[in-house]
Short mmCIF file of C-alpha atoms and ligand atoms in Angstrom, two decimals:
data_model
loop_
_atom_site.label_atom_id
_atom_site.label_comp_id
_atom_site.label_asym_id
_atom_site.label_seq_id
_atom_site.Cartn_x
_atom_site.Cartn_y
_atom_site.Cartn_z
CA MET A 1 69.87 51.76 10.38
CA ASN A 2 69.35 48.14 9.79
CA ASN A 3 69.45 47.36 13.55
CA TYR A 4 69.79 48.71 16.97
CA GLN A 5 73.00 46.76 18.14
CA ILE A 6 75.40 49.04 19.99
CA THR A 7 77.69 48.88 16.96
CA ALA A 8 75.13 49.73 14.45
CA TRP A 9 74.05 52.61 16.67
CA CYS A 10 77.39 53.90 16.73
CA SER A 11 78.14 53.35 13.17
CA ASP A 12 75.42 55.63 12.15
CA PHE A 13 77.08 58.45 13.99
CA ILE A 14 80.61 57.68 12.69
CA ARG A 15 78.77 57.63 9.01
CA ASN A 16 77.39 61.06 9.85
CA GLN A 17 80.79 62.34 11.08
CA VAL A 18 83.46 61.17 8.76
CA GLN A 19 84.27 62.92 5.35
CA ASP A 20 86.48 62.47 2.54
CA GLY A 21 89.96 63.13 3.33
CA ASP A 22 89.84 62.79 7.22
CA LEU A 23 92.36 61.31 9.50
CA CYS A 24 90.48 58.72 11.67
CA ILE A 25 91.58 56.30 14.44
CA ASP A 26 90.29 52.64 15.18
CA ALA A 27 91.66 52.22 18.79
CA THR A 28 90.33 48.62 18.92
CA MET A 29 90.82 47.01 15.57
CA GLY A 30 89.64 43.57 16.53
CA ASN A 31 88.45 41.91 13.41
CA GLY A 32 88.34 45.09 11.47
CA ASN A 33 84.79 45.93 11.21
CA ASP A 34 85.16 49.67 12.23
CA THR A 35 88.65 49.94 10.36
CA LEU A 36 86.85 49.05 7.27
CA LEU A 37 83.92 51.40 7.77
CA LEU A 38 86.27 54.15 8.47
CA SER A 39 88.71 53.41 5.52
CA ARG A 40 85.44 53.45 3.19
CA LEU A 41 84.21 56.71 4.76
CA CYS A 42 87.55 58.67 4.58
CA GLY A 43 88.33 57.42 1.09
CA SER A 44 91.62 57.31 -0.97
CA THR A 45 92.55 60.89 0.34
CA GLY A 46 91.84 60.00 3.83
CA LYS A 47 93.97 57.85 6.35
CA VAL A 48 93.03 55.25 9.22
CA LEU A 49 95.29 54.27 12.05
CA ALA A 50 94.24 51.08 13.63
CA PHE A 51 95.58 49.66 16.87
CA ASP A 52 95.48 46.36 18.53
CA ILE A 53 97.85 44.49 20.89
CA GLN A 54 96.87 41.04 19.19
CA GLU A 55 98.66 39.81 16.03
CA GLN A 56 95.60 37.65 15.51
CA ALA A 57 93.35 40.95 15.12
CA LEU A 58 95.94 42.55 12.58
CA ASN A 59 95.76 39.36 10.42
CA ALA A 60 91.82 39.17 10.66
CA THR A 61 91.67 42.89 9.81
CA ARG A 62 94.09 42.73 6.79
CA GLU A 63 92.18 39.92 5.21
CA ARG A 64 89.02 41.71 5.98
CA LEU A 65 90.07 44.75 4.33
CA ASP A 66 91.62 42.90 1.39
CA THR A 67 88.42 40.89 0.80
CA ALA A 68 86.43 44.04 0.81
CA ASN A 69 88.85 45.94 -1.79
CA ALA A 70 89.20 48.72 1.02
CA PRO A 71 91.02 52.01 -0.27
CA ASP A 72 94.62 51.78 0.30
CA ASN A 73 94.48 54.40 3.20
CA TYR A 74 95.05 52.34 6.48
CA THR A 75 98.03 51.52 8.64
CA LEU A 76 97.45 48.50 10.99
CA LEU A 77 99.63 48.81 14.19
CA LEU A 78 100.44 46.23 16.82
CA GLU A 79 100.44 48.73 19.54
CA SER A 80 98.60 49.57 22.48
CA HIS A 81 96.18 52.59 21.99
CA ALA A 82 97.72 53.93 25.29
CA ASN A 83 100.53 55.09 23.10
CA MET A 84 98.51 56.51 20.03
CA ALA A 85 99.63 60.11 20.82
CA GLN A 86 102.99 59.08 19.13
CA TYR A 87 101.17 58.29 15.83
CA ALA A 88 99.25 61.59 15.04
CA GLU A 89 99.45 65.49 15.48
CA PRO A 90 97.35 67.02 18.25
CA GLY A 91 94.23 68.25 16.95
CA SER A 92 94.47 66.50 13.66
CA VAL A 93 91.93 63.71 13.95
CA ASN A 94 88.10 63.82 13.09
CA CYS A 95 86.96 60.38 14.49
CA ILE A 96 88.25 57.90 16.92
CA VAL A 97 86.42 54.68 17.43
CA PHE A 98 86.59 52.50 20.76
CA ASN A 99 85.00 49.22 20.86
CA PHE A 100 86.16 47.92 24.33
CA GLY A 101 86.28 44.44 25.51
CA TYR A 102 87.68 41.19 23.92
CA LEU A 103 88.50 39.95 20.40
CA PRO A 104 85.18 37.98 19.31
CA GLY A 105 86.41 34.30 18.89
CA GLY A 106 89.84 35.18 20.54
CA ASN A 107 91.31 34.99 24.14
CA HIS A 108 88.94 36.78 26.48
CA ALA A 109 91.91 37.42 28.76
CA LEU A 110 93.46 40.19 26.33
CA ALA A 111 90.57 42.41 26.68
CA THR A 112 90.86 46.07 27.14
CA ARG A 113 91.60 47.18 30.96
CA GLY A 114 90.24 50.20 32.58
CA GLU A 115 93.57 51.98 33.25
CA THR A 116 94.87 51.65 29.60
CA SER A 117 91.52 52.56 28.20
CA VAL A 118 91.37 55.81 30.23
CA GLN A 119 95.03 56.46 29.27
CA ALA A 120 93.92 55.94 25.63
CA LEU A 121 90.80 58.19 25.87
CA SER A 122 93.14 61.06 27.42
CA GLN A 123 95.41 60.76 24.38
CA ALA A 124 92.27 60.86 22.10
CA LEU A 125 91.14 64.16 23.38
CA ILE A 126 94.39 65.57 22.44
CA LEU A 127 94.48 63.99 18.95
CA LEU A 128 90.97 65.03 18.26
CA LYS A 129 90.27 68.18 16.08
CA LYS A 130 87.64 70.83 17.09
CA GLY A 131 84.20 69.28 16.10
CA GLY A 132 85.81 65.88 16.18
CA MET A 133 84.05 62.83 17.68
CA ILE A 134 84.90 59.73 19.75
CA SER A 135 82.58 56.93 19.80
CA LEU A 136 82.67 54.26 22.46
CA CYS A 137 80.87 50.88 22.83
CA ILE A 138 81.40 50.07 26.54
CA TYR A 139 80.48 46.46 27.93
CA SER A 140 80.10 45.17 31.44
CA GLY A 141 79.34 41.93 33.13
CA GLY A 142 80.37 38.32 32.33
CA ASP A 143 83.95 38.35 31.41
CA SER A 144 84.16 42.07 31.09
CA GLY A 145 83.44 42.67 34.67
CA PHE A 146 82.48 46.00 35.75
CA GLU A 147 85.89 47.67 36.60
CA GLU A 148 86.53 48.98 33.22
CA ARG A 149 82.99 50.44 32.65
CA ASP A 150 83.04 52.29 35.92
CA GLN A 151 86.37 53.77 35.39
CA ILE A 152 85.55 54.91 31.95
CA LEU A 153 82.10 56.40 33.14
CA ALA A 154 83.80 58.05 35.97
CA TRP A 155 86.51 59.61 33.59
CA LEU A 156 83.76 60.71 31.21
CA LYS A 157 81.72 62.48 33.91
CA GLN A 158 84.46 64.79 35.02
CA LEU A 159 85.13 65.98 31.50
CA ASP A 160 84.70 69.90 31.28
CA SER A 161 81.52 70.60 29.80
CA HIS A 162 82.74 73.90 28.24
CA LYS A 163 85.31 71.65 25.98
CA TYR A 164 83.39 68.35 25.57
CA LEU A 165 79.98 67.21 24.90
CA VAL A 166 79.44 63.63 26.32
CA ILE A 167 76.26 61.86 25.10
CA LYS A 168 75.62 58.53 26.93
CA SER A 169 72.66 56.34 25.78
CA GLU A 170 70.97 53.47 27.44
CA TYR A 171 69.27 50.31 26.41
CA TYR A 172 66.80 51.33 29.24
CA ASN A 173 64.46 48.34 29.30
CA ARG A 174 67.15 45.53 28.52
CA PRO A 175 68.06 43.41 31.60
CA ASN A 176 71.57 41.99 32.32
CA HIS A 177 74.04 44.90 32.05
CA PRO A 178 73.42 45.98 28.65
CA PRO A 179 76.08 47.68 26.60
CA ILE A 180 76.46 51.40 26.74
CA PRO A 181 77.01 53.57 23.70
CA VAL A 182 78.73 56.95 24.30
CA LEU A 183 79.66 60.01 22.07
CA VAL A 184 82.31 62.53 22.99
CA ILE A 185 82.33 65.83 20.77
CA LYS A 186 85.24 68.11 21.20
CA LEU A 187 83.66 71.59 21.25
CA SER A 188 86.73 73.99 21.54
C1 SAM B 1 85.81 44.30 20.86
S1 SAM B 1 87.23 43.94 20.26
C2 SAM B 1 87.10 45.12 18.79
C3 SAM B 1 86.16 44.66 17.76
C4 SAM B 1 86.43 45.52 16.58
N1 SAM B 1 86.01 46.89 16.44
C5 SAM B 1 85.65 44.91 15.34
O1 SAM B 1 85.15 45.50 14.60
O2 SAM B 1 85.93 43.60 15.17
C6 SAM B 1 88.51 44.78 21.30
C7 SAM B 1 89.77 44.75 20.82
O3 SAM B 1 90.52 45.59 21.69
C8 SAM B 1 91.90 44.94 21.59
N2 SAM B 1 92.53 45.42 22.60
C9 SAM B 1 92.76 45.15 24.04
N3 SAM B 1 93.59 46.03 24.72
C10 SAM B 1 94.11 46.92 23.81
C11 SAM B 1 95.11 48.05 23.80
N4 SAM B 1 95.60 48.29 24.95
N5 SAM B 1 95.22 48.69 22.90
C12 SAM B 1 94.64 48.27 21.71
N6 SAM B 1 93.59 47.32 21.39
C13 SAM B 1 93.42 46.60 22.47
C14 SAM B 1 91.62 43.50 21.93
O4 SAM B 1 92.68 42.60 21.56
C15 SAM B 1 90.50 43.26 20.97
O5 SAM B 1 90.73 42.76 19.54
#
């Protein structure tokens, strides 16, 4: 791992999870960093579905993937992640990535919201195959506020521990509402 930023931390687990040929979802496409990572990891026999509600994100991601010569294995969708269940079969996805918040360099008002984030996470659990993983980068404070963080954490807490393993990490000595990395593994 080159650094211990939240995205680098989660990427390490994503690299460990995704195999050639997998179906993966980037639930918050943004500028395409996670879409590119997933595209490379699942390779030409795999597939990535990437969601965002902003045209600006799709354009930035398309350019990012083109420039990086990513495998031709992705579909960029101008669609809310709250509708992701319409795009994949239940039990078919090995890795789903959520990086909540707003598009860096974009409109902060078009950030993810607690209610739709929880809807999307509920659908993600259905789409995930056994052994599949969801990675979450959760932010709070500043423009993000606290409502979304609290809604997501409350939802995670009530997941059935026989069916899902939830691992929440912590930047323990960092002040001012540090980001929260979480992994969810589907056990059965
Ligand atoms: C922090 S950014 C994601 C960064 C991205 N992972 C990257 O590598 O650049 C969060 C993104 O979520 C998007 N977003 C907000 N609400 C959404 C929704 N309901 N469905 C899908 N994407 C959404 C925003 O438009 C923004 O681009």
